[in-house]
XYZ file of C-alpha atoms in Angstrom:
426
model
C 51.487 -1.705 15.088
C 48.788 -4.363 14.960
C 46.230 -2.310 12.963
C 45.462 -3.469 9.431
C 45.294 -0.701 6.836
C 43.689 -1.074 3.430
C 45.291 2.077 2.148
C 48.765 0.573 2.438
C 47.897 -1.391 -0.685
C 46.555 1.657 -2.450
C 49.601 3.781 -1.761
C 52.093 1.096 -2.624
C 50.570 0.609 -6.094
C 52.515 2.092 -9.002
C 51.257 5.365 -10.434
C 49.984 3.685 -13.592
C 47.512 1.595 -11.557
C 44.889 4.285 -11.119
C 41.867 2.151 -10.282
C 41.239 0.629 -6.874
C 41.151 -3.177 -7.168
C 37.815 -4.836 -6.477
C 39.342 -7.631 -4.408
C 41.654 -6.099 -1.829
C 42.511 -7.055 1.707
C 44.059 -5.025 4.466
C 47.610 -5.872 5.530
C 49.426 -4.906 8.725
C 51.480 -1.746 8.868
C 51.345 1.997 9.461
C 52.889 3.225 6.224
C 49.828 5.309 5.358
C 49.879 7.203 8.642
C 53.630 7.583 8.260
C 53.110 9.583 5.065
C 54.184 13.148 5.904
C 51.280 14.844 4.114
C 48.667 12.560 5.686
C 50.192 13.079 9.139
C 50.082 16.826 8.626
C 46.412 16.696 7.621
C 45.498 14.571 10.646
C 47.442 16.867 12.975
C 45.713 19.951 11.533
C 42.391 18.990 13.136
C 43.660 19.067 16.732
C 45.147 22.543 16.284
C 42.002 24.002 14.733
C 39.069 22.573 16.693
C 37.979 26.013 17.940
C 37.955 27.350 14.377
C 35.892 24.352 13.218
C 33.352 24.875 16.031
C 33.074 28.542 15.098
C 32.435 27.710 11.434
C 29.713 25.297 12.472
C 27.975 27.977 14.526
C 28.350 30.527 11.718
C 26.879 28.244 9.046
C 24.060 27.018 11.293
C 22.842 30.577 11.854
C 22.323 31.076 8.101
C 18.760 29.863 7.339
C 18.575 27.115 4.724
C 15.052 25.701 4.333
C 14.571 23.342 1.377
C 14.663 25.323 -1.898
C 16.149 28.313 -0.050
C 19.738 27.225 0.496
C 21.445 29.904 -1.622
C 22.694 32.138 1.212
C 24.266 29.242 3.108
C 25.679 27.867 -0.146
C 27.431 31.184 -0.786
C 29.023 31.067 2.679
C 30.255 27.494 2.156
C 31.627 28.452 -1.257
C 33.766 31.179 0.329
C 35.130 28.770 2.932
C 36.014 26.129 0.352
C 37.585 28.694 -1.949
C 39.731 29.914 0.944
C 41.006 26.335 1.186
C 42.550 26.772 -2.249
C 39.952 24.733 -4.156
C 38.300 25.445 -7.488
C 34.673 26.068 -6.499
C 31.434 26.500 -8.406
C 27.729 26.503 -7.607
C 25.929 24.347 -10.164
C 22.517 25.058 -11.660
C 20.783 22.985 -8.966
C 22.422 24.993 -6.170
C 25.098 22.504 -5.079
C 28.486 23.861 -4.032
C 31.115 21.749 -5.804
C 34.805 22.186 -4.928
C 37.484 20.205 -6.737
C 40.758 18.861 -5.384
C 42.265 17.691 -8.638
C 43.908 14.298 -8.613
C 46.442 12.599 -10.831
C 43.484 10.826 -12.406
C 40.801 13.339 -13.410
C 38.617 10.647 -14.993
C 37.691 9.111 -11.635
C 35.965 11.030 -8.836
C 35.459 10.435 -5.130
C 32.783 12.647 -3.533
C 32.688 13.850 0.071
C 29.289 15.487 0.602
C 27.209 17.194 3.293
C 23.725 18.583 2.789
C 23.056 22.304 3.131
C 19.351 22.326 3.953
C 17.425 22.009 7.212
C 13.837 21.038 8.017
C 13.052 24.440 9.546
C 11.047 27.154 7.753
C 12.651 30.504 6.997
C 10.719 32.134 9.852
C 12.523 29.991 12.456
C 14.820 32.070 14.661
C 18.243 30.443 14.667
C 20.832 31.712 17.110
C 23.472 29.354 18.439
C 23.641 29.273 22.241
C 26.560 27.851 24.179
C 26.119 26.010 27.459
C 29.602 24.957 28.447
C 30.886 22.942 25.502
C 27.375 22.254 24.175
C 26.073 24.181 21.156
C 22.302 24.550 20.869
C 20.273 25.644 17.832
C 17.882 24.164 15.275
C 20.038 22.384 12.693
C 23.273 22.589 14.712
C 23.872 18.838 14.395
C 21.830 18.030 11.281
C 23.628 19.199 9.334
C 25.818 21.924 10.794
C 28.161 19.149 11.909
C 28.491 17.690 8.425
C 29.099 21.067 6.790
C 31.752 22.049 9.344
C 33.500 18.719 8.788
C 33.366 19.138 5.009
C 35.063 22.530 5.230
C 37.580 21.310 7.822
C 38.657 18.269 5.804
C 39.056 20.393 2.674
C 41.186 22.889 4.618
C 43.301 20.109 6.160
C 44.001 18.633 2.714
C 45.018 22.052 1.411
C 47.275 22.892 4.356
C 48.951 19.473 4.156
C 49.401 19.669 0.366
C 47.521 16.412 -0.171
C 47.672 15.270 -3.801
C 45.116 12.477 -4.356
C 45.288 9.863 -7.052
C 41.588 10.129 -7.877
C 40.031 13.602 -7.996
C 38.073 14.519 -4.855
C 34.921 16.647 -4.968
C 33.893 18.404 -1.749
C 30.157 18.956 -2.195
C 27.613 20.892 -0.125
C 24.365 19.743 -1.712
C 20.798 20.991 -1.639
C 17.474 19.239 -1.139
C 18.235 16.392 1.255
C 15.471 17.184 3.722
C 11.696 16.960 3.372
C 10.329 17.671 -0.074
C 13.795 18.390 -1.425
C 13.598 14.770 -2.648
C 17.413 14.455 -2.761
C 17.437 16.782 -5.770
C 20.994 17.978 -5.147
C 22.490 14.491 -5.006
C 20.352 13.371 -7.947
C 21.751 16.219 -10.052
C 25.309 15.462 -8.950
C 25.028 11.766 -9.839
C 23.392 12.580 -13.180
C 26.204 14.996 -14.052
C 29.168 12.828 -13.034
C 27.923 9.230 -12.996
C 30.454 7.856 -15.533
C 33.308 9.135 -13.341
C 31.893 8.506 -9.856
C 33.700 5.760 -7.965
C 32.662 6.441 -4.364
C 30.365 8.810 -2.471
C 30.886 9.480 1.250
C 28.082 11.433 2.908
C 28.610 13.366 6.155
C 25.261 13.597 7.917
C 24.978 14.560 11.575
C 27.241 13.560 14.437
C 28.772 10.389 15.853
C 31.296 7.755 14.792
C 29.407 4.667 15.917
C 27.637 3.807 12.681
C 27.973 3.517 8.917
C 24.916 3.536 6.672
C 25.411 1.031 3.857
C 21.757 0.219 3.178
C 19.416 2.792 1.675
C 15.952 2.903 3.214
C 13.196 3.394 0.627
C 10.642 6.098 1.388
C 7.855 8.089 -0.186
C 6.317 11.440 0.714
C 2.639 11.843 -0.138
C 0.102 14.630 0.048
C -3.647 14.028 0.366
C -5.905 16.921 -0.641
C -9.678 17.138 -0.100
C -11.692 20.032 -1.551
C -15.295 21.205 -1.280
C -17.458 24.308 -1.776
C -16.843 25.800 1.680
C -19.286 27.994 3.541
C -20.357 29.622 6.816
C -20.138 27.691 10.060
C -23.734 28.636 11.015
C -25.792 29.071 7.899
C -24.128 26.229 5.999
C -23.863 23.764 8.859
C -24.323 20.218 7.618
C -22.445 20.807 4.370
C -19.619 18.266 3.714
C -16.478 19.572 5.386
C -13.019 18.790 3.907
C -11.311 18.956 7.301
C -13.857 16.568 8.803
C -13.226 14.183 5.922
C -9.473 14.501 6.387
C -9.766 13.767 10.107
C -11.867 10.692 9.389
C -9.275 9.541 6.856
C -6.377 10.188 9.245
C -7.980 8.200 12.054
C -8.425 5.257 9.712
C -4.861 5.512 8.443
C -3.133 5.668 11.832
C -4.830 2.380 12.693
C -3.194 0.677 9.725
C -1.207 -2.359 10.843
C 2.409 -2.459 9.658
C 4.794 -5.390 10.077
C 7.709 -5.249 12.518
C 9.733 -7.121 9.890
C 10.430 -5.950 7.287
C 10.387 -2.771 9.334
C 7.781 -0.337 8.006
C 6.775 3.085 9.371
C 4.504 6.019 8.624
C 4.233 9.556 9.932
C 1.623 12.266 9.463
C 3.888 15.288 9.442
C 1.707 18.207 8.351
C -1.998 19.112 8.283
C -3.227 22.287 6.609
C -6.594 23.809 5.819
C -9.210 26.397 6.596
C -9.310 30.183 6.590
C -11.035 30.964 9.899
C -12.622 29.248 12.868
C -16.126 30.211 11.708
C -15.755 29.028 8.129
C -16.325 25.623 6.595
C -13.040 25.182 4.706
C -12.885 24.676 0.961
C -9.649 22.692 1.192
C -7.664 20.508 3.594
C -4.280 18.838 3.108
C -2.298 16.180 4.889
C 1.338 15.177 4.260
C 2.577 11.700 5.072
C 6.022 10.085 5.162
C 6.109 6.313 4.650
C 9.232 4.119 4.870
C 9.984 0.433 4.610
C 12.767 -2.065 4.153
C 10.479 -3.673 1.566
C 9.247 -2.084 -1.655
C 6.154 -4.311 -1.485
C 5.241 -3.054 1.997
C 5.820 0.516 0.833
C 3.364 0.002 -2.013
C 0.822 -1.540 0.381
C 1.076 1.431 2.726
C 0.612 3.933 -0.086
C -2.444 2.005 -1.254
C -3.792 1.995 2.299
C -3.482 5.780 2.480
C -5.469 6.193 -0.729
C -8.151 3.797 0.529
C -8.402 5.666 3.837
C -8.785 9.056 2.154
C -11.509 7.694 -0.113
C -13.278 6.189 2.895
C -12.968 9.418 4.892
C -14.601 11.383 2.079
C -17.354 8.793 1.737
C -18.083 8.807 5.478
C -18.206 12.608 5.614
C -20.618 12.833 2.681
C -22.853 10.117 4.112
C -23.078 11.896 7.470
C -23.773 15.344 6.031
C -27.274 16.826 6.421
C -27.544 18.270 2.958
C -25.614 16.473 0.240
C -27.157 18.649 -2.472
C -25.142 21.691 -1.397
C -21.828 20.458 -2.634
C -19.609 17.427 -2.941
C -16.066 16.654 -1.942
C -13.203 15.840 -4.278
C -9.961 14.147 -3.237
C -6.532 13.209 -4.574
C -3.285 11.743 -3.259
C -0.098 12.942 -4.943
C 3.470 11.706 -4.694
C 5.716 14.542 -3.485
C 8.915 12.564 -3.532
C 10.390 9.089 -3.580
C 13.730 7.919 -2.221
C 15.117 4.789 -3.864
C 16.629 1.844 -2.045
C 19.943 0.085 -2.541
C 22.759 -1.639 -0.679
C 26.537 -1.465 -0.647
C 28.176 -4.806 -1.504
C 29.931 -6.416 1.446
C 33.178 -6.662 -0.562
C 33.144 -2.962 -1.523
C 36.546 -1.198 -1.405
C 34.726 1.770 0.156
C 33.502 -0.291 3.099
C 36.973 -1.823 3.430
C 38.472 1.674 3.561
C 36.007 2.710 6.281
C 36.742 -0.429 8.302
C 40.477 0.144 7.937
C 40.072 3.709 9.185
C 38.033 2.463 12.145
C 40.658 -0.144 13.005
C 43.532 2.300 12.793
C 41.705 4.826 14.987
C 40.455 2.218 17.458
C 36.835 2.963 16.600
C 33.951 0.512 16.440
C 30.932 1.090 14.216
C 27.823 -0.838 13.265
C 26.162 -1.108 9.868
C 22.783 0.628 9.575
C 19.928 1.161 7.130
C 18.760 4.757 6.759
C 17.434 7.349 4.322
C 20.196 9.773 3.310
C 21.830 11.322 0.268
C 23.607 7.980 -0.175
C 20.293 6.493 -1.388
C 20.795 7.971 -4.847
C 24.233 6.580 -5.724
C 23.470 3.242 -4.025
C 20.321 2.847 -6.121
C 22.441 3.261 -9.261
C 25.156 0.807 -8.309
C 27.687 3.421 -7.166
C 29.542 2.682 -3.926
C 28.258 5.032 -1.206
C 28.030 5.295 2.558
C 26.728 7.829 5.055
C 28.609 8.455 8.308
C 28.504 10.897 11.197
C 31.124 13.628 11.396
C 32.122 13.098 15.030
C 31.055 14.506 18.363
C 27.586 13.847 19.749
C 24.210 15.401 19.054
C 20.542 15.090 19.860
C 17.099 16.532 19.284
C 17.465 16.406 15.506
C 14.661 18.179 13.595
C 13.505 19.925 16.776
C 13.952 23.395 18.248
C 15.928 21.779 21.091
C 18.641 20.347 18.819
C 22.151 20.275 20.313
C 25.727 19.279 19.552
C 28.766 18.591 21.729
C 32.144 18.667 19.926
C 33.953 16.266 22.282
C 35.079 13.459 20.009
C 34.905 15.598 16.871
C 38.560 14.979 16.012
C 37.939 11.228 15.753
C 35.132 11.786 13.268
C 37.208 14.132 11.146
C 40.138 11.712 11.001
C 37.809 8.822 10.210
C 36.232 10.679 7.309
C 39.553 11.900 5.919
C 41.201 8.470 6.074
C 38.171 6.877 4.404
C 38.266 9.419 1.586
C 41.990 8.895 1.065
C 41.503 5.143 1.338
C 39.404 5.147 -1.839
C 41.070 8.060 -3.627
C 44.670 7.032 -2.888
C 47.610 9.414 -3.030
C 49.386 10.360 -6.205
C 52.883 8.944 -6.448
C 55.549 11.627 -6.265
C 57.446 12.177 -9.479
C 61.074 11.240 -9.285
C 63.660 13.519 -10.805
């Protein structure tokens, strides 16, 4: 077979060599795939695709807004425990299942986030149109969670014994204002032992995220005395000021390179249509490949809010009846980082792609992998197979065709960096 496999090196190493060498190269051969346990794990996926699809639908229908992931976490815990793993839910809310390796001092993490962007009031019922599954959150991250459970079950059924310990983690707080709190807690708890983190996020097999995109989430708040729409007309209005600020901000020029973006995602304020509000809020997401551009954009937002307040006060009829106050607060910040080109983790992913006949491109994105990458820990984020669309919308969908490729790719990458424990000879 012409495919080059990194893991051949890993598996041929003696049991005493527990660390993955930093300078490795793939060599031809199919010894890894010829391992009986690995073959059994790979074969398990094809026989259980219907079960995996059903688990995805089941988990997706359990609401999991940020900070309210407990019910879905409990369901994932049961599924991982049924795969024969030691499972706990940590104090942050992460589900952590352990597949103990020959080396318990080194850990490889396979993770998928539990939370969605949708509020608890969102009705979530998976619909099926042919092979397509439709529901908010079905792809992001129902796909990742289903893959996490499936890979754990495949390892259990095939009696996989890794060299490094593998943690299967369903983590909280990846979306929105969750600020990656689940992954932050995981890295803080296990950093001395963490060797690689592989994140399953959404669908597809055509990409690998090796570069962490920096981002910040900000909230602008403007307050005033409030009043009646008729009798107090002319009083400074917080919503008016916020609108003025927003119009200024959306006209901010950002460079195409380094790529920089902003998004006004939420606007809140007011109590009734005939009341001058006492408060108005606006939430903004800013992202950039450059920390300098990120800082410039945050500064621009503050300047625009200040200008919006000033313009509203200057245009008011009666400034003596109250003034406006404003503030801009940081809700969350995602750090940047980049996987070294010579990383054994990237080599393992490329070897898996080559063996499976898959092609994938390197991308920059904002995922759970941001946290370990920012702290010098090897990490990537990949799709879990199949195809999806409409992420973060009520029209989100997923098609499982191609799912098996994604599952095999993820499993082989995990085993590529964990290795297999050498069997004891009698």
